mmCIF file of C-alpha atoms in Angstrom:
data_model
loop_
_atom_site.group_PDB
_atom_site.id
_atom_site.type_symbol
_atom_site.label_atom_id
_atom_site.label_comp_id
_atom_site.label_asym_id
_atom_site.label_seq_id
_atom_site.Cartn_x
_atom_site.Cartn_y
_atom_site.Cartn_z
ATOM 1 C CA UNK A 114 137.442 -95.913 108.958
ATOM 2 C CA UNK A 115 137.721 -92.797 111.009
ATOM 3 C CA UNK A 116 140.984 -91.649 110.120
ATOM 4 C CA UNK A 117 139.457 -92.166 106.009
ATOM 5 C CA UNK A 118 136.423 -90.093 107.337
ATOM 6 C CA UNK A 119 138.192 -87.579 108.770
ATOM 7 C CA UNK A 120 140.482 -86.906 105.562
ATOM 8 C CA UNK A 121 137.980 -86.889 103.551
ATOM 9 C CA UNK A 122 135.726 -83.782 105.648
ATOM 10 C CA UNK A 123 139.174 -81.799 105.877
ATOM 11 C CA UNK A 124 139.859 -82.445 101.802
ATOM 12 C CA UNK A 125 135.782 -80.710 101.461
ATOM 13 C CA UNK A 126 136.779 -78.272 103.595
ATOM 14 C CA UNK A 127 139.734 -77.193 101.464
ATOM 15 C CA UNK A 128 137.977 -77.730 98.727
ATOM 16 C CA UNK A 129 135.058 -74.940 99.618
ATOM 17 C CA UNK A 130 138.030 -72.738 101.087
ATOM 18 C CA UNK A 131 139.792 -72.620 97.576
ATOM 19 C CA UNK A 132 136.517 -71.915 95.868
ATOM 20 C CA UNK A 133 136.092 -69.007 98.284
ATOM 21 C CA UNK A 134 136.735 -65.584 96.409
ATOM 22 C CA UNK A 135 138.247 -63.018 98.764
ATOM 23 C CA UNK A 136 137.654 -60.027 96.655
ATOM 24 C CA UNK A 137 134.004 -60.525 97.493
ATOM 25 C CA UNK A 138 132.389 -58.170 99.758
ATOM 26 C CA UNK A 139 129.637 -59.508 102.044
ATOM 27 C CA UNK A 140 127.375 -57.312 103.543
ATOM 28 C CA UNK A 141 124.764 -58.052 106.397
ATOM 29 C CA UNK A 142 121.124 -58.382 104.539
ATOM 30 C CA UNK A 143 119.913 -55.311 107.652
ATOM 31 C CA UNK A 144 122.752 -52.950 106.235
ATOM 32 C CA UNK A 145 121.912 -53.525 102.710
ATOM 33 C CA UNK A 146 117.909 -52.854 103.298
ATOM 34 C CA UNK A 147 119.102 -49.376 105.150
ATOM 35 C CA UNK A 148 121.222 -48.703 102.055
ATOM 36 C CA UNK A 149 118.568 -49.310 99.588
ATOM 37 C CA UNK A 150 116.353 -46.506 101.391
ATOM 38 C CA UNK A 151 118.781 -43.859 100.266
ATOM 39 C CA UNK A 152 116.789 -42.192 97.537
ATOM 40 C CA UNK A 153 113.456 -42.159 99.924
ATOM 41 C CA UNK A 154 114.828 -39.709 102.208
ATOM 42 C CA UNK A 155 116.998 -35.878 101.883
ATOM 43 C CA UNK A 156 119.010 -37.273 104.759
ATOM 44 C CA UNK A 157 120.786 -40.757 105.963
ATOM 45 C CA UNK A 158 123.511 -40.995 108.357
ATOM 46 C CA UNK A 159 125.132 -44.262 109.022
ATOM 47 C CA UNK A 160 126.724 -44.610 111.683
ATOM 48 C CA UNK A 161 129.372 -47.046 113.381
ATOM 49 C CA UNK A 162 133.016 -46.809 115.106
ATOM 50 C CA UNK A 163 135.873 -46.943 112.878
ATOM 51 C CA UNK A 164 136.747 -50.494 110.943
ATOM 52 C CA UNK A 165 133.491 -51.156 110.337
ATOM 53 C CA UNK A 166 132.841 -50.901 107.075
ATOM 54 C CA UNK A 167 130.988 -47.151 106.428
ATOM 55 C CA UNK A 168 132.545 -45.895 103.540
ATOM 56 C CA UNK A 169 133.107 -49.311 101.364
ATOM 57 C CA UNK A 170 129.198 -50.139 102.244
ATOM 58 C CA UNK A 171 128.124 -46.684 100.955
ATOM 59 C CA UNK A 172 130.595 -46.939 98.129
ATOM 60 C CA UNK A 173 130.062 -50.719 96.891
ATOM 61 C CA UNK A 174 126.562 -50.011 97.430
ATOM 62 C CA UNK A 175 126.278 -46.669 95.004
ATOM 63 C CA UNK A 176 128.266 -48.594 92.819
ATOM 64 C CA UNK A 177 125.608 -50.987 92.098
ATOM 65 C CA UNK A 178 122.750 -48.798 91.402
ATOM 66 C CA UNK A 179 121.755 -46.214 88.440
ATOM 67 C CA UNK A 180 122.235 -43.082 91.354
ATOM 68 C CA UNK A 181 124.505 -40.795 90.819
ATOM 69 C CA UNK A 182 127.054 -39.959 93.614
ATOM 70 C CA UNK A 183 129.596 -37.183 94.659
ATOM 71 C CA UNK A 184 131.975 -37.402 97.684
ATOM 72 C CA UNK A 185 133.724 -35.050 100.071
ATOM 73 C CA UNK A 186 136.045 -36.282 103.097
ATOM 74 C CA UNK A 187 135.693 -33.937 105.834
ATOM 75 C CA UNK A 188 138.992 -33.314 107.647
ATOM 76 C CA UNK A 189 138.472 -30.656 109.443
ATOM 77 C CA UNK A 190 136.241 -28.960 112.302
ATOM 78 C CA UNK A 191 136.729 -25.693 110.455
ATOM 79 C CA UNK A 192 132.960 -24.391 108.926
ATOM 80 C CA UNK A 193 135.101 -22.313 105.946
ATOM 81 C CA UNK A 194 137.158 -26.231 105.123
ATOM 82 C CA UNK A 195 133.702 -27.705 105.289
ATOM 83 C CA UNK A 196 132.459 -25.355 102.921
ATOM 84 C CA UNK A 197 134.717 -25.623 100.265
ATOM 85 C CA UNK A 198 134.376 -29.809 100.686
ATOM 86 C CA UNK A 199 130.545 -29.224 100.301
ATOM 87 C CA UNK A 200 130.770 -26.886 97.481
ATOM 88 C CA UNK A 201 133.026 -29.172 95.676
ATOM 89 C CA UNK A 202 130.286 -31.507 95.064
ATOM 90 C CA UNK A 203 128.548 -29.488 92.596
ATOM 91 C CA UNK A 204 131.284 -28.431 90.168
ATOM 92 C CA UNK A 205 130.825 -31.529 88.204
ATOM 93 C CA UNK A 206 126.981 -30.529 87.954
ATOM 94 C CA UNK A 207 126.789 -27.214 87.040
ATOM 95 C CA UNK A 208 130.531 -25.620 87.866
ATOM 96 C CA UNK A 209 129.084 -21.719 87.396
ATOM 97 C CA UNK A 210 126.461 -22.105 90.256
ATOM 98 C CA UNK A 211 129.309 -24.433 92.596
ATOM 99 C CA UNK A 212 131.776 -21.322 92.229
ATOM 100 C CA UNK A 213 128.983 -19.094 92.899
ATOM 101 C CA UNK A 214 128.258 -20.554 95.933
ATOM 102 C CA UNK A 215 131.810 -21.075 96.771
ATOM 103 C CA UNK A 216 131.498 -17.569 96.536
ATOM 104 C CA UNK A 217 128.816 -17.142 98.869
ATOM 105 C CA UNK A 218 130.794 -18.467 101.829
ATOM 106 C CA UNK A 219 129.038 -20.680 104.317
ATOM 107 C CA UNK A 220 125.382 -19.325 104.891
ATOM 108 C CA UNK A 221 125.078 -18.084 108.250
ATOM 109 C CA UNK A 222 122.065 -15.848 107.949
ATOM 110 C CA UNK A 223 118.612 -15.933 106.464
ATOM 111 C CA UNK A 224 119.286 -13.670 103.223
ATOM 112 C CA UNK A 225 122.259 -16.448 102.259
ATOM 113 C CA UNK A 226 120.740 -19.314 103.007
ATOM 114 C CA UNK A 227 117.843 -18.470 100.567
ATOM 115 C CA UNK A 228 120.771 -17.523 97.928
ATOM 116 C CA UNK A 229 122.354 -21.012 99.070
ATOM 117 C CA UNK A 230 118.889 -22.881 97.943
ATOM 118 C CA UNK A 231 118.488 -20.965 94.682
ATOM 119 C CA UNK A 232 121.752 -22.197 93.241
ATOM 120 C CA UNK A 233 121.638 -25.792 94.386
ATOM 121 C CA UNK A 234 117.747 -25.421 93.591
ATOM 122 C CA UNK A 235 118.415 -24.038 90.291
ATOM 123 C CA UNK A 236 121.075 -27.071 89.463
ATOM 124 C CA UNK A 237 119.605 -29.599 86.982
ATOM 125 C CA UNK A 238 119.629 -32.857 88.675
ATOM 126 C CA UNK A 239 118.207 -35.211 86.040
ATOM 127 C CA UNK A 240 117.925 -38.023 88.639
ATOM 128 C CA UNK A 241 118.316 -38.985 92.071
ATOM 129 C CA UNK A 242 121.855 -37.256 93.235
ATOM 130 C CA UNK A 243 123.615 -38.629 96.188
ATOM 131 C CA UNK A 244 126.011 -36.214 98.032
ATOM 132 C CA UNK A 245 127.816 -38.552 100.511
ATOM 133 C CA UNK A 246 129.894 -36.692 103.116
ATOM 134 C CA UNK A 247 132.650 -39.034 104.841
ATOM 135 C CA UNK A 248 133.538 -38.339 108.284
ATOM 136 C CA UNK A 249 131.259 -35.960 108.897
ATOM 137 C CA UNK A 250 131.652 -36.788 112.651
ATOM 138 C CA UNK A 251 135.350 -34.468 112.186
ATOM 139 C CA UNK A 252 133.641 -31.156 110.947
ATOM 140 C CA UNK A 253 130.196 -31.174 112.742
ATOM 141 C CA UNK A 254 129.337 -28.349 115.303
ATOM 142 C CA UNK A 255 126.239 -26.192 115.801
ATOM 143 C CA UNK A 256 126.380 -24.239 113.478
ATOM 144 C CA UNK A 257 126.979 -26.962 111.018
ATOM 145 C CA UNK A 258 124.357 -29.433 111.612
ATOM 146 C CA UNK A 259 121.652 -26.288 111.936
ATOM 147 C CA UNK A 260 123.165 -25.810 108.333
ATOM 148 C CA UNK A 261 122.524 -29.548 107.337
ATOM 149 C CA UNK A 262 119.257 -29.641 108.526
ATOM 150 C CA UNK A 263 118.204 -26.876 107.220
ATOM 151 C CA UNK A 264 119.361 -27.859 103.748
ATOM 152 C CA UNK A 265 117.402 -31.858 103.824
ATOM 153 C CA UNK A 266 114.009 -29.864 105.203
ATOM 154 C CA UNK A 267 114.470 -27.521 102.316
ATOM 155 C CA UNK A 268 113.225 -30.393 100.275
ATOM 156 C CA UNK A 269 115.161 -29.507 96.806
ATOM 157 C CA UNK A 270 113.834 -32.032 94.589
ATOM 158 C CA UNK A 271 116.333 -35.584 93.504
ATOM 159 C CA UNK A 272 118.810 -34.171 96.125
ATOM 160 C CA UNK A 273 119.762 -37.206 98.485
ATOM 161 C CA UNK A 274 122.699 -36.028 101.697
ATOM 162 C CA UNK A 275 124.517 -39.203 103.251
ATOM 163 C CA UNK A 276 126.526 -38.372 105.925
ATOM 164 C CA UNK A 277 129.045 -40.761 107.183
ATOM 165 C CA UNK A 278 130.281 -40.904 110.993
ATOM 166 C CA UNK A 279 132.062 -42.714 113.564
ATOM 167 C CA UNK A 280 130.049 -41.507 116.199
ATOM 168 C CA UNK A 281 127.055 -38.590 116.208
ATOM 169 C CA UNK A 282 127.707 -35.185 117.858
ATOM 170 C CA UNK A 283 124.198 -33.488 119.543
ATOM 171 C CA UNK A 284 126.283 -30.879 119.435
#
């Protein structure tokens, strides 16, 4: 009786435990909604201590749609590193306006900041373009996030900014 029983729920429970595929990658139905709102906005930022699963969400989840994506891992505090990670991200697009604003250096002022939007402006982005920045949390400082949010107010049309951190600095 009970000692049949009780081999029998441990043989279904093997049983479901072999069928079980480990390369699968579940996701919590909350962080998949916030995902899906990516094209809507210029700017998402998800956020969560390390381990948690940023960068293969974002990733498995670009994967699975028709957007087009670009990364850049930011190692570095330093505004001139940053630039060259976020100027990297348009050489595949159009690699004559990326050098060109390589060139530019990292808009501090008025005058290059308007330069800044006419080339990324003046790229063709034939869809919705996802530049996803991963650990952003290592290279943001003032003068950095006045730089970010002046770029997702700017409004430049099918140009979507995800910026990946461990933590956010008010800074």
């Amino acid at each position: 009786g009970i000692c049949h029983r009780r081999g029998a729920l441990q043989e279904q429970l093997m049983q479901k435990t072999k069928k079980l595929n480990t390369r699968n990658i579940y996701f919590l139905v909350k962080t998949l909604e916030s995902l899906r709102k990516i094209p809507d906005f210029p700017l998402t930022v998800v956020e969560a201590p390390m381990g948690y699963g940023k960068t293969t969400a974002v990733r498995e989840y670009l994967k699975n749609t028709d957007l087009k994506s670009s990364w850049a891992w930011i190692h570095d505090s330093s505004v001139t590193v940053f630039w060259k990670c976020f100027c990297r991200n348009f050489y595949e697009i159009d690699p004559e306006k990326a050098e060109n604003l390589e060139a530019l250096g990292f808009p501090e002022d008025s005058v290059s900041r308007q330069v800044m939007l006419n080339l990324i402006g003046g790229m063709d982005f034939p869809c919705d373009m996802v530049f996803v920045m991963d650990d952003y949390h290592t290279a943001a400082s003032p003068e950095i996030n006045r730089f970010i949010e002046f770029l997702v107010r700017s409004g430049i049309p099918n140009f979507h900014l995800v910026l990946i951190v461990r933590y956010i600095n008010l800074d």
